[in-house]
Amino acid sequence: MAFMKSAILVCVTAVLTVYLPQLWTKTRPIITAGTVQPGFEPVAKLFRENFENGVETPTAGSTFSVYYKGSKVVDIWGGYADSEAGRPWKEDTLTVVFSATKGMAALCMALLVDRGHLDYDKTVASYWPEFAQNGKENVTVRTLLNHRAGLSEISDEDTYALLGDQDALGEFLARYAPEWEPGTAQKYHAFSFGLYASQLLRRADPKHRTLGQFFKEEIAQPFGIDFHIGFPLELYHRYPRLSWASSFMWFKETISNPIIRQFMWDRLMTGQQGATFKPIEFQEFMIPEKLALEQPSAYGVGSARALAKVYGILANGGATLKGQRLLSEDIIKKVMDEVQGTPDGFAAVLDVAFNLGFFVQKEAKQFGHPGAGGQYGIADPQHRIGIGYVSSYCSTATLGYDSRFHPLQEETYKCIKKLEAK
């Protein structure tokens, strides 16, 4: 009897511990703010309704931004940067964007190609001789950026301790042996992509900068992009408290997502590691010292506005309205048109192609890069649109339809269609 009472007491305590804080935070008022240009009011309305209807998690914060024909037309945010402290999401709140960082890394590589310091079809070893170890001598820059180099199993655990020593990190990456014959298969290089890109950039860049330094000096500062690969400790006060689903809810979300089910099945059938879909240890990304390290695959910190502005420039022919050029139209055309082969593995499941480091959606004529938890950066050169969405609530929706982001994107296109019809 005493055992039963103790068990009941433990269960009740557990339930109260989990749910009482949620009930408390859910009573906080709904806050949304920002600006939209005439004609885009329905986007702001839908954004607020997402918070009112529970589509957006009330204890987290999100922001959505759009550039159209070079001008900012939507810049809205809502929710809380820290619901426990009652700290609302503000105009200058920044958050980690996970793999959307890869899009910024790919852009840095594209700038080097544009300036004649790098060639997509030359071997990596022609710039970085040590890379030729263990059968990697014929890997081209294109093969590396297209996730076909056989270096996908390198994890955050393998490299985290080396991020503070670029020379030691370069030695580790150079001697790593491919998991398959490079160029013969494709598998997402989740953590290694940005690290190899940065080491290659150090050799090809005349100033021998790291990728984070290059991004800051060549993109962020000249174009006013509030995005950081290596997040300064003094800016951490602008960072939110991340939140994510419980293990049970994560499992429920992944099982109910047909794209994730297919992804898991394909990995199981091909004998690839990671056949189970495990939630990312998101709490690791609450450590300021970790975010301060340069990991161009996943540690980038920025805003939806920053992503939308970058991709808005690329969608506008690579230049701002004032004529300041970020990238040539020729390179942008290569991203959209030079997709090689049929997507397989991760790309085939998502129905996208990898090209030169970007996700390319051929049917929608868009390119960019998503990030874990539902972060998005997209360029649409056909309609001259750049879109960014980030959230401090990390869901499983990166693989598939995101009920927070995709309706906002659809509403944006409806507004543009009406404006263009006038």
Coordinates of C-alpha atoms in Angstrom, one line a residue:
M1 CA 0.0 0.0 0.0
A2 CA 2.8 2.4 0.9
F3 CA 4.5 1.5 -2.4
M4 CA 1.3 2.4 -4.3
K5 CA 1.0 5.8 -2.5
S6 CA 4.6 6.6 -3.3
A7 CA 4.1 5.7 -6.9
I8 CA 1.0 7.8 -7.2
L9 CA 2.8 10.7 -5.5
V10 CA 5.7 10.4 -7.9
C11 CA 3.4 10.4 -10.9
V12 CA 1.3 13.3 -9.7
T13 CA 4.5 15.3 -9.0
A14 CA 5.8 14.5 -12.5
V15 CA 2.6 15.6 -14.2
L16 CA 2.5 18.8 -12.2
T17 CA 6.2 19.5 -13.0
V18 CA 5.6 19.1 -16.7
Y19 CA 2.3 20.7 -17.2
L20 CA 1.9 23.5 -14.6
P21 CA 4.7 25.6 -16.1
Q22 CA 3.1 25.2 -19.6
L23 CA -0.3 26.3 -18.2
W24 CA 1.4 29.3 -16.7
T25 CA 3.2 30.3 -19.8
K26 CA 0.2 29.8 -22.0
T27 CA -1.7 32.5 -20.2
R28 CA 0.8 35.1 -21.3
P29 CA -0.6 37.6 -23.9
I30 CA 0.0 37.0 -27.6
I31 CA 2.5 39.5 -28.9
T32 CA 3.2 40.1 -32.6
A33 CA 4.9 43.2 -34.2
G34 CA 6.6 44.4 -37.3
T35 CA 5.8 46.0 -40.6
V36 CA 4.3 45.0 -44.0
Q37 CA 4.1 47.1 -47.1
P38 CA 0.6 47.8 -48.6
G39 CA -0.8 44.6 -50.2
F40 CA 0.9 42.3 -47.8
E41 CA -1.5 42.8 -44.8
P42 CA -2.9 39.2 -45.2
V43 CA 0.6 37.8 -44.4
A44 CA 0.7 39.7 -41.1
K45 CA -2.9 38.6 -40.3
L46 CA -2.1 35.0 -40.9
F47 CA 1.1 35.2 -38.8
R48 CA -0.8 36.5 -35.8
E49 CA -3.6 33.9 -36.3
N50 CA -0.9 31.2 -36.2
F51 CA -0.1 32.3 -32.6
E52 CA -3.8 32.6 -31.7
N53 CA -4.7 29.2 -33.1
G54 CA -1.7 27.3 -31.6
V55 CA 0.0 26.7 -34.9
E56 CA 2.9 28.7 -33.5
T57 CA 4.0 27.4 -30.1
P58 CA 2.9 30.1 -27.5
T59 CA 6.0 29.7 -25.4
A60 CA 8.4 30.3 -28.2
G61 CA 9.1 33.0 -30.8
S62 CA 9.2 33.2 -34.6
T63 CA 9.9 35.7 -37.3
F64 CA 9.1 35.9 -41.0
S65 CA 10.6 38.3 -43.6
V66 CA 10.3 38.9 -47.3
Y67 CA 12.2 40.9 -49.8
Y68 CA 10.5 41.5 -53.2
K69 CA 12.3 43.1 -56.2
G70 CA 15.0 44.3 -53.8
S71 CA 12.8 45.9 -51.2
K72 CA 11.7 44.6 -47.8
V73 CA 8.0 44.1 -47.9
V74 CA 7.4 41.9 -44.9
D75 CA 9.2 42.0 -41.6
I76 CA 7.2 40.5 -38.7
W77 CA 7.9 38.7 -35.4
G78 CA 6.0 37.4 -32.5
G79 CA 6.0 35.3 -29.4
Y80 CA 8.6 35.1 -26.7
A81 CA 12.4 35.0 -26.7
D82 CA 12.1 33.6 -23.2
S83 CA 8.5 32.9 -22.0
E84 CA 9.7 31.9 -18.5
A85 CA 11.2 35.3 -18.0
G86 CA 8.4 37.1 -19.9
R87 CA 10.9 38.4 -22.4
P88 CA 9.1 39.0 -25.8
W89 CA 10.7 38.4 -29.1
K90 CA 12.1 41.7 -30.4
E91 CA 13.1 43.2 -33.7
D92 CA 16.8 42.4 -33.0
T93 CA 16.3 38.9 -31.5
L94 CA 18.6 36.4 -33.2
T95 CA 18.6 32.6 -33.1
V96 CA 20.5 29.6 -34.3
V97 CA 19.4 28.5 -37.8
F98 CA 21.2 25.1 -37.8
S99 CA 21.7 23.8 -41.4
A100 CA 20.4 27.0 -43.0
T101 CA 24.0 28.1 -42.2
K102 CA 25.1 25.9 -45.0
G103 CA 23.4 28.2 -47.5
M104 CA 25.7 31.1 -46.2
A105 CA 28.7 28.8 -46.5
A106 CA 27.8 27.9 -50.1
L107 CA 27.5 31.6 -50.8
C108 CA 31.0 32.2 -49.5
M109 CA 32.3 29.5 -51.9
A110 CA 30.3 31.1 -54.8
L111 CA 31.9 34.5 -54.1
L112 CA 35.4 32.9 -54.4
V113 CA 34.4 31.3 -57.7
D114 CA 33.0 34.6 -58.9
R115 CA 36.3 36.3 -58.1
G116 CA 38.4 33.7 -59.9
H117 CA 40.0 32.3 -56.7
L118 CA 38.2 28.9 -56.9
D119 CA 36.9 26.6 -59.6
Y120 CA 34.0 24.2 -59.0
D121 CA 35.5 21.7 -61.4
K122 CA 39.0 21.6 -60.1
T123 CA 40.1 19.2 -57.4
V124 CA 40.0 20.2 -53.8
A125 CA 43.6 18.9 -53.5
S126 CA 44.7 21.4 -56.1
Y127 CA 44.1 24.1 -53.4
W128 CA 44.6 21.9 -50.4
P129 CA 47.2 19.2 -51.2
E130 CA 46.9 17.4 -47.8
F131 CA 43.3 16.6 -48.7
A132 CA 44.4 14.0 -51.3
Q133 CA 45.0 11.4 -48.6
N134 CA 43.1 8.1 -48.5
G135 CA 41.6 8.2 -52.0
K136 CA 40.3 11.8 -52.1
E137 CA 42.8 13.0 -54.7
N138 CA 40.1 13.3 -57.5
V139 CA 37.3 14.9 -55.4
T140 CA 36.3 18.1 -57.1
V141 CA 35.0 21.2 -55.3
R142 CA 31.6 20.5 -57.0
T143 CA 31.6 16.9 -55.7
L144 CA 32.4 18.1 -52.2
L145 CA 29.7 20.8 -52.2
N146 CA 27.1 18.4 -53.6
H147 CA 27.4 16.0 -50.7
R148 CA 29.0 13.3 -52.9
A149 CA 32.5 13.1 -51.4
G150 CA 31.8 10.2 -49.0
L151 CA 32.5 12.3 -45.8
S152 CA 29.0 12.3 -44.3
E153 CA 29.6 10.3 -41.1
I154 CA 31.8 12.9 -39.4
S155 CA 29.8 14.1 -36.4
D156 CA 29.8 17.1 -34.1
E157 CA 31.3 14.9 -31.5
D158 CA 34.2 14.1 -33.8
T159 CA 35.1 17.7 -34.4
Y160 CA 33.8 19.9 -31.5
A161 CA 37.1 19.8 -29.6
L162 CA 39.0 20.8 -32.7
L163 CA 36.9 23.9 -33.6
G164 CA 39.3 26.2 -31.7
D165 CA 42.3 25.0 -33.6
Q166 CA 41.9 25.4 -37.3
D167 CA 45.2 23.7 -38.2
A168 CA 44.4 20.6 -36.1
L169 CA 40.9 20.5 -37.5
G170 CA 42.3 20.7 -41.1
E171 CA 44.7 17.8 -40.4
F172 CA 41.9 15.6 -39.1
L173 CA 39.6 16.4 -42.1
A174 CA 42.4 15.9 -44.6
R175 CA 43.3 12.4 -43.4
Y176 CA 39.7 11.2 -43.1
A177 CA 39.0 8.3 -45.4
P178 CA 35.8 8.4 -47.6
E179 CA 32.9 6.1 -46.7
W180 CA 32.3 5.3 -50.4
E181 CA 34.0 6.0 -53.7
P182 CA 33.6 9.8 -54.0
G183 CA 31.2 10.9 -56.7
T184 CA 29.3 7.6 -56.9
A185 CA 26.6 8.3 -54.3
Q186 CA 25.1 11.2 -52.3
K187 CA 24.5 11.4 -48.6
Y188 CA 23.9 14.6 -46.6
H189 CA 27.1 15.8 -45.0
A190 CA 25.3 17.2 -42.0
F191 CA 28.3 18.4 -39.9
S192 CA 31.2 18.0 -42.2
F193 CA 30.0 20.2 -45.1
G194 CA 30.8 23.6 -43.6
L195 CA 34.1 22.4 -42.0
Y196 CA 35.5 21.2 -45.3
A197 CA 34.2 24.3 -47.0
S198 CA 36.0 26.5 -44.5
Q199 CA 39.3 24.6 -44.8
L200 CA 39.1 24.9 -48.6
L201 CA 38.3 28.6 -48.4
R202 CA 41.3 29.2 -46.1
R203 CA 43.6 27.9 -48.9
A204 CA 41.8 29.6 -51.8
D205 CA 41.2 33.0 -50.3
P206 CA 44.1 35.3 -50.9
K207 CA 43.8 36.5 -47.3
H208 CA 43.6 32.9 -45.9
R209 CA 40.5 33.7 -43.7
T210 CA 38.2 31.2 -42.1
L211 CA 34.7 31.0 -43.6
G212 CA 33.2 32.9 -40.7
Q213 CA 35.7 35.7 -41.0
F214 CA 35.2 35.8 -44.8
F215 CA 31.4 36.0 -44.4
K216 CA 31.7 38.8 -41.8
E217 CA 34.1 40.9 -43.9
E218 CA 32.7 40.2 -47.4
I219 CA 29.0 39.8 -46.8
A220 CA 27.7 40.7 -43.4
Q221 CA 29.4 44.1 -42.9
P222 CA 29.3 45.5 -46.5
F223 CA 25.6 44.5 -47.0
G224 CA 24.3 45.0 -43.5
I225 CA 23.4 41.3 -42.8
D226 CA 22.8 40.5 -39.2
F227 CA 24.1 37.0 -39.4
H228 CA 27.1 35.4 -37.6
I229 CA 29.2 32.3 -38.2
G230 CA 30.9 32.4 -34.8
F231 CA 28.4 34.3 -32.6
P232 CA 30.1 37.0 -30.5
L233 CA 29.6 36.4 -26.7
E234 CA 28.7 40.1 -26.2
L235 CA 25.6 39.6 -28.4
Y236 CA 24.2 36.6 -26.5
H237 CA 21.7 38.8 -24.7
R238 CA 19.8 38.9 -28.0
Y239 CA 19.5 35.1 -28.1
P240 CA 16.3 33.2 -27.2
R241 CA 15.6 30.2 -25.0
L242 CA 15.2 27.3 -27.4
S243 CA 12.3 24.9 -26.9
W244 CA 11.4 21.6 -28.5
A245 CA 8.9 18.7 -28.2
S246 CA 9.2 16.1 -25.5
S247 CA 10.7 12.7 -26.7
F248 CA 7.2 11.3 -26.9
M249 CA 5.9 14.2 -29.0
W250 CA 9.0 14.1 -31.2
F251 CA 8.5 10.4 -31.8
K252 CA 4.8 11.1 -32.6
E253 CA 5.6 13.9 -35.0
T254 CA 8.3 11.9 -36.8
I255 CA 6.0 8.8 -37.2
S256 CA 3.2 11.0 -38.5
N257 CA 5.4 12.6 -41.1
P258 CA 5.4 10.5 -44.3
I259 CA 8.7 12.1 -45.6
I260 CA 10.5 11.2 -42.4
R261 CA 9.1 7.7 -42.5
Q262 CA 10.4 7.2 -46.0
F263 CA 13.7 8.7 -45.0
M264 CA 14.1 6.3 -42.1
W265 CA 13.0 3.3 -44.3
D266 CA 15.5 4.2 -47.1
R267 CA 18.3 4.5 -44.7
L268 CA 17.4 1.1 -43.1
M269 CA 17.1 -0.6 -46.4
T270 CA 20.5 0.7 -47.6
G271 CA 22.2 -0.2 -44.4
Q272 CA 23.2 3.4 -43.6
Q273 CA 23.9 4.5 -40.1
G274 CA 21.3 6.6 -38.3
A275 CA 18.3 4.5 -39.5
T276 CA 16.4 5.8 -36.4
F277 CA 15.5 9.4 -36.4
K278 CA 16.7 10.9 -33.1
P279 CA 15.9 14.4 -31.9
I280 CA 18.9 16.8 -32.0
E281 CA 20.3 17.7 -28.6
F282 CA 18.9 21.2 -28.9
Q283 CA 20.0 22.2 -25.4
E284 CA 23.6 22.1 -26.7
F285 CA 22.8 25.2 -28.7
M286 CA 22.0 27.2 -25.6
I287 CA 25.7 27.3 -24.7
P288 CA 27.2 30.7 -25.7
E289 CA 30.7 29.3 -25.9
K290 CA 29.6 26.7 -28.4
L291 CA 27.8 29.2 -30.6
A292 CA 31.0 31.4 -30.6
L293 CA 32.9 28.7 -32.4
E294 CA 32.9 28.7 -36.2
Q295 CA 31.0 25.6 -37.4
P296 CA 29.6 26.7 -40.8
S297 CA 27.4 23.6 -41.1
A298 CA 25.1 24.3 -38.1
Y299 CA 26.1 27.0 -35.7
G300 CA 25.1 30.1 -37.6
V301 CA 23.0 32.7 -35.7
G302 CA 20.8 35.3 -37.4
S303 CA 17.3 36.5 -38.1
A304 CA 14.7 35.8 -40.7
R305 CA 15.4 39.4 -42.0
A306 CA 19.1 38.5 -42.5
L307 CA 18.2 35.3 -44.5
A308 CA 15.5 37.1 -46.5
K309 CA 17.9 40.0 -47.3
V310 CA 20.7 37.8 -48.5
Y311 CA 18.4 35.6 -50.7
G312 CA 16.5 38.7 -51.8
I313 CA 19.7 40.2 -53.2
L314 CA 20.4 36.9 -55.0
A315 CA 16.9 36.7 -56.3
N316 CA 17.3 40.3 -57.6
G317 CA 20.1 39.3 -59.9
G318 CA 22.8 39.4 -57.3
A319 CA 22.7 43.1 -56.6
T320 CA 20.9 45.6 -54.3
L321 CA 18.7 48.3 -55.5
K322 CA 21.6 50.7 -55.1
G323 CA 23.7 48.6 -57.4
Q324 CA 25.9 47.0 -54.8
R325 CA 26.8 43.6 -56.2
L326 CA 27.0 40.5 -54.1
L327 CA 27.2 37.8 -56.7
S328 CA 27.1 37.7 -60.5
E329 CA 24.0 36.6 -62.4
D330 CA 26.2 33.9 -64.1
I331 CA 26.9 32.1 -60.8
I332 CA 23.2 32.4 -59.8
K333 CA 22.3 30.8 -63.1
K334 CA 24.8 28.0 -62.4
V335 CA 23.1 27.2 -59.1
M336 CA 19.7 26.9 -60.8
D337 CA 20.7 25.3 -64.1
E338 CA 23.8 23.1 -63.5
V339 CA 22.1 20.4 -61.4
Q340 CA 23.9 17.2 -62.3
G341 CA 22.5 13.7 -62.1
T342 CA 19.3 12.4 -60.4
P343 CA 19.0 13.2 -56.7
D344 CA 19.3 10.2 -54.4
G345 CA 19.4 9.5 -50.7
F346 CA 18.3 12.5 -48.5
A347 CA 17.7 14.8 -51.5
A348 CA 15.5 12.2 -53.3
V349 CA 13.3 11.9 -50.2
L350 CA 12.9 15.6 -50.0
D351 CA 12.4 15.9 -53.7
V352 CA 15.1 18.5 -54.0
A353 CA 18.5 18.6 -55.7
F354 CA 21.8 19.6 -54.1
N355 CA 23.8 21.9 -56.3
L356 CA 26.9 23.9 -55.3
G357 CA 26.0 23.7 -51.7
F358 CA 22.4 24.9 -52.0
F359 CA 19.0 23.1 -52.0
V360 CA 17.5 23.5 -55.4
Q361 CA 13.7 23.0 -56.0
K362 CA 13.6 22.8 -59.8
E363 CA 9.8 22.7 -60.1
A364 CA 9.3 25.8 -57.9
K365 CA 12.5 27.5 -59.4
Q366 CA 13.8 28.2 -55.9
F367 CA 17.1 27.7 -54.1
G368 CA 18.4 28.2 -50.6
H369 CA 18.8 26.0 -47.6
P370 CA 16.5 24.9 -44.7
G371 CA 17.7 24.2 -41.1
A372 CA 16.7 21.7 -38.4
G373 CA 13.6 22.7 -36.4
G374 CA 12.0 24.6 -39.2
Q375 CA 14.4 27.4 -40.3
Y376 CA 14.1 28.5 -43.9
G377 CA 16.1 30.8 -46.3
I378 CA 14.8 30.8 -49.9
A379 CA 15.6 32.7 -53.2
D380 CA 13.1 32.8 -56.1
P381 CA 14.9 34.5 -59.0
Q382 CA 12.0 34.1 -61.3
H383 CA 9.7 36.3 -59.1
R384 CA 12.6 38.2 -57.5
I385 CA 11.6 37.1 -54.0
G386 CA 13.8 36.4 -50.9
I387 CA 12.2 34.7 -47.9
G388 CA 13.4 34.0 -44.4
Y389 CA 11.7 32.2 -41.4
V390 CA 13.2 31.3 -38.1
S391 CA 11.8 30.0 -34.8
S392 CA 13.0 29.2 -31.4
Y393 CA 10.7 26.2 -31.3
C394 CA 12.4 23.3 -33.0
S395 CA 10.0 20.9 -34.7
T396 CA 10.4 18.0 -37.0
A397 CA 8.8 19.9 -39.9
T398 CA 12.1 20.6 -41.7
L399 CA 11.4 17.3 -43.5
G400 CA 8.1 18.1 -45.2
Y401 CA 5.3 20.5 -44.8
D402 CA 5.7 23.0 -42.0
S403 CA 2.3 24.3 -40.9
R404 CA 3.9 27.5 -39.5
F405 CA 6.1 28.5 -42.5
H406 CA 4.5 27.1 -45.7
P407 CA 1.1 28.8 -45.3
L408 CA 3.0 32.1 -44.8
Q409 CA 4.9 31.5 -48.0
E410 CA 1.8 30.6 -49.9
E411 CA 0.0 33.8 -48.6
T412 CA 3.0 35.9 -49.7
Y413 CA 2.8 34.5 -53.2
K414 CA -1.0 35.2 -53.3
C415 CA -0.3 38.8 -52.3
I416 CA 2.4 39.2 -55.0
K417 CA 0.1 37.7 -57.6
K418 CA -2.6 40.3 -56.8
L419 CA -0.1 43.1 -56.9
E420 CA 1.3 42.0 -60.2
A421 CA -2.2 41.7 -61.7
K422 CA -3.0 45.3 -61.1

